[in-house]
Amino acid sequence: MEELNIIISGGGTGGHIFPAVSIANAIKKQHPEANILFVGAEGRMEMQRVPAAGYPIKGLPVAGFNRKNLLANIPVLWKLLKSQFMAYRIIKDFKPMAAVGVGGYASGPTLKMAQKMGIPTLIQEQNSYAGVTNKLLAKNAKKICVAYDGMEKFFPANLIIKTGNPVRQGLLDSKISKEEAAKAFGLKPDKKTILLIGGSLGARTINESVLNHLDLIRESNAQFIWQTGKYYSQEIQTLLKNEKNLEMLYVTDFISNMDVAYAAADLVISRAGAGSISEFCLLKKPVILVPSPNVAEDHQTKNALALVNKDAALYVKDIEAKDTLIKLAIEIVNRPERLQTLSKNIATLAYENSADIIAQEVYKLAVAYRDSK
């Protein structure tokens, strides 16, 4: 059996890492002989998450550009040059037949170097608004896998394949019922449940929206699963110590069993990261999106509006959320026909087997490269 070496590069957040691992798993499932090497950024989340998923990873010292203070970018440029040299060494030693970029700091130098060395590259663009790195890399890419319509305004149309975003496989395989899921969080199976998630680190705006409306939550006759994020957990636990009668509010810093949380939820409140949105589509979950204002090119707002324009989600601006979010959520969760419409419309945007389709495209590129040698 001939060797099949693939590099997957990128990371920085769960939104980049989960799809990357899903693609790797799909390649291994289809081609058990494949050797997969990840390239990430030193000190970022992928350096722990990827080995935990069973794959080797090399770290580059690459960092993000400071758009507000240009002088602060002198060390950043040095790190970028060093990262490109290290990526060259990694590629020379590993001899990949294809390289995949999922976004995040490390994918820039890795894919740029792979392209210079004649290795075919595939870009996986998760958002509805392409990032600067991917736009630059696209000129020399062989394939670009996207999740939204209209991406030809960023990329050459002949390279685009609409695959959707890969999601965590465990979410789709879960068989738990809504009743069992509610009980797992100590909640009542017959009550409407709202799930609040702000990403693994948390979202200050979503957390403040809850803290500002504890009285509304008490009176609502709904119940809540609230992931505060590790960053805000201690402060929130302290603030809640003096509050009484909050048995309808399950509070945790991090939910590891997201399949159970989704099964319990009638309505989700979330940031508008592309990976999360793909999960809501596949799970048919009615959702209120609160896009983060702290992301490049405000791409989360664009992600959210792509759904809102198809009546597949609701949207609250970050700046308005503290006043209106909880009130809106309680109103919507008590309107079964509205939940049903949102669920039906978001389901039409789902892409199944995204990771498998991307894995097949990677394999085609690798074999064509191998056969040309």
PDB file of N, CA and C in Angstrom, residues 203-209 270-271 289-294 298 300-301 315-325:
ATOM      1  N   ALA A 203     -19.000  34.420  26.934  1.00  0.00           N
ATOM      2  CA  ALA A 203     -19.311  35.677  26.249  1.00  0.00           C
ATOM      3  C   ALA A 203     -19.865  36.644  27.285  1.00  0.00           C
ATOM      4  N   ARG A 204     -19.129  37.725  27.536  1.00  0.00           N
ATOM      5  CA  ARG A 204     -19.519  38.674  28.592  1.00  0.00           C
ATOM      6  C   ARG A 204     -20.947  39.200  28.385  1.00  0.00           C
ATOM      7  N   THR A 205     -21.284  39.537  27.153  1.00  0.00           N
ATOM      8  CA  THR A 205     -22.608  40.127  26.888  1.00  0.00           C
ATOM      9  C   THR A 205     -23.728  39.164  27.260  1.00  0.00           C
ATOM     10  N   ILE A 206     -23.597  37.898  26.851  1.00  0.00           N
ATOM     11  CA  ILE A 206     -24.638  36.909  27.167  1.00  0.00           C
ATOM     12  C   ILE A 206     -24.741  36.737  28.686  1.00  0.00           C
ATOM     13  N   ASN A 207     -23.588  36.678  29.353  1.00  0.00           N
ATOM     14  CA  ASN A 207     -23.585  36.529  30.822  1.00  0.00           C
ATOM     15  C   ASN A 207     -24.246  37.722  31.510  1.00  0.00           C
ATOM     16  N   GLU A 208     -23.924  38.930  31.055  1.00  0.00           N
ATOM     17  CA  GLU A 208     -24.519  40.129  31.674  1.00  0.00           C
ATOM     18  C   GLU A 208     -26.022  40.198  31.405  1.00  0.00           C
ATOM     19  N   SER A 209     -26.443  39.684  30.256  1.00  0.00           N
ATOM     20  CA  SER A 209     -27.880  39.652  29.940  1.00  0.00           C
ATOM     21  C   SER A 209     -28.639  38.812  30.969  1.00  0.00           C
ATOM     22  N   SER A 270     -26.740  31.920  21.394  1.00  0.00           N
ATOM     23  CA  SER A 270     -25.333  31.645  21.101  1.00  0.00           C
ATOM     24  C   SER A 270     -24.697  32.802  20.332  1.00  0.00           C
ATOM     25  N   ARG A 271     -23.364  32.865  20.379  1.00  0.00           N
ATOM     26  CA  ARG A 271     -22.617  33.667  19.431  1.00  0.00           C
ATOM     27  C   ARG A 271     -22.844  33.069  18.035  1.00  0.00           C
ATOM     28  N   LEU A 289     -29.167  34.400  17.762  1.00  0.00           N
ATOM     29  CA  LEU A 289     -27.729  34.644  17.604  1.00  0.00           C
ATOM     30  C   LEU A 289     -27.371  36.045  18.096  1.00  0.00           C
ATOM     31  N   VAL A 290     -26.277  36.112  18.863  1.00  0.00           N
ATOM     32  CA  VAL A 290     -25.752  37.401  19.351  1.00  0.00           C
ATOM     33  C   VAL A 290     -24.309  37.485  18.840  1.00  0.00           C
ATOM     34  N   PRO A 291     -24.112  38.003  17.617  1.00  0.00           N
ATOM     35  CA  PRO A 291     -22.763  37.985  17.030  1.00  0.00           C
ATOM     36  C   PRO A 291     -21.748  38.734  17.887  1.00  0.00           C
ATOM     37  N   SER A 292     -20.563  38.164  17.995  1.00  0.00           N
ATOM     38  CA  SER A 292     -19.481  38.831  18.726  1.00  0.00           C
ATOM     39  C   SER A 292     -18.981  40.010  17.895  1.00  0.00           C
ATOM     40  N   PRO A 293     -18.811  41.186  18.535  1.00  0.00           N
ATOM     41  CA  PRO A 293     -18.277  42.335  17.790  1.00  0.00           C
ATOM     42  C   PRO A 293     -16.749  42.302  17.714  1.00  0.00           C
ATOM     43  N   ASN A 294     -16.132  41.331  18.420  1.00  0.00           N
ATOM     44  CA  ASN A 294     -14.660  41.326  18.549  1.00  0.00           C
ATOM     45  C   ASN A 294     -13.978  40.366  17.593  1.00  0.00           C
ATOM     46  N   ASP A 298     -15.983  41.648  11.275  1.00  0.00           N
ATOM     47  CA  ASP A 298     -17.348  41.465  11.800  1.00  0.00           C
ATOM     48  C   ASP A 298     -18.054  40.268  11.137  1.00  0.00           C
ATOM     49  N   GLN A 300     -19.077  37.442  12.196  1.00  0.00           N
ATOM     50  CA  GLN A 300     -20.191  36.758  12.874  1.00  0.00           C
ATOM     51  C   GLN A 300     -21.544  37.398  12.536  1.00  0.00           C
ATOM     52  N   THR A 301     -21.560  38.724  12.400  1.00  0.00           N
ATOM     53  CA  THR A 301     -22.820  39.385  12.012  1.00  0.00           C
ATOM     54  C   THR A 301     -23.242  38.913  10.625  1.00  0.00           C
ATOM     55  N   TYR A 315     -31.901  37.319  15.663  1.00  0.00           N
ATOM     56  CA  TYR A 315     -30.611  37.988  15.822  1.00  0.00           C
ATOM     57  C   TYR A 315     -30.779  39.198  16.735  1.00  0.00           C
ATOM     58  N   VAL A 316     -29.899  39.302  17.729  1.00  0.00           N
ATOM     59  CA  VAL A 316     -29.884  40.468  18.625  1.00  0.00           C
ATOM     60  C   VAL A 316     -28.483  41.067  18.578  1.00  0.00           C
ATOM     61  N   LYS A 317     -28.394  42.377  18.354  1.00  0.00           N
ATOM     62  CA  LYS A 317     -27.075  43.027  18.331  1.00  0.00           C
ATOM     63  C   LYS A 317     -26.450  42.968  19.718  1.00  0.00           C
ATOM     64  N   ASP A 318     -25.138  42.802  19.752  1.00  0.00           N
ATOM     65  CA  ASP A 318     -24.407  42.710  21.014  1.00  0.00           C
ATOM     66  C   ASP A 318     -24.715  43.900  21.925  1.00  0.00           C
ATOM     67  N   ILE A 319     -24.773  45.075  21.343  1.00  0.00           N
ATOM     68  CA  ILE A 319     -24.962  46.301  22.130  1.00  0.00           C
ATOM     69  C   ILE A 319     -26.372  46.384  22.746  1.00  0.00           C
ATOM     70  N   GLU A 320     -27.326  45.662  22.172  1.00  0.00           N
ATOM     71  CA  GLU A 320     -28.720  45.700  22.662  1.00  0.00           C
ATOM     72  C   GLU A 320     -29.066  44.510  23.553  1.00  0.00           C
ATOM     73  N   ALA A 321     -28.192  43.500  23.564  1.00  0.00           N
ATOM     74  CA  ALA A 321     -28.534  42.217  24.192  1.00  0.00           C
ATOM     75  C   ALA A 321     -28.828  42.339  25.686  1.00  0.00           C
ATOM     76  N   LYS A 322     -28.049  43.149  26.403  1.00  0.00           N
ATOM     77  CA  LYS A 322     -28.224  43.235  27.863  1.00  0.00           C
ATOM     78  C   LYS A 322     -29.632  43.665  28.249  1.00  0.00           C
ATOM     79  N   ASP A 323     -30.270  44.458  27.375  1.00  0.00           N
ATOM     80  CA  ASP A 323     -31.627  44.929  27.670  1.00  0.00           C
ATOM     81  C   ASP A 323     -32.700  43.989  27.137  1.00  0.00           C
ATOM     82  N   THR A 324     -32.485  43.414  25.949  1.00  0.00           N
ATOM     83  CA  THR A 324     -33.604  42.756  25.250  1.00  0.00           C
ATOM     84  C   THR A 324     -33.529  41.234  25.125  1.00  0.00           C
ATOM     85  N   LEU A 325     -32.325  40.658  25.281  1.00  0.00           N
ATOM     86  CA  LEU A 325     -32.120  39.251  24.913  1.00  0.00           C
ATOM     87  C   LEU A 325     -32.993  38.282  25.717  1.00  0.00           C
TER      88      LEU A 325
END
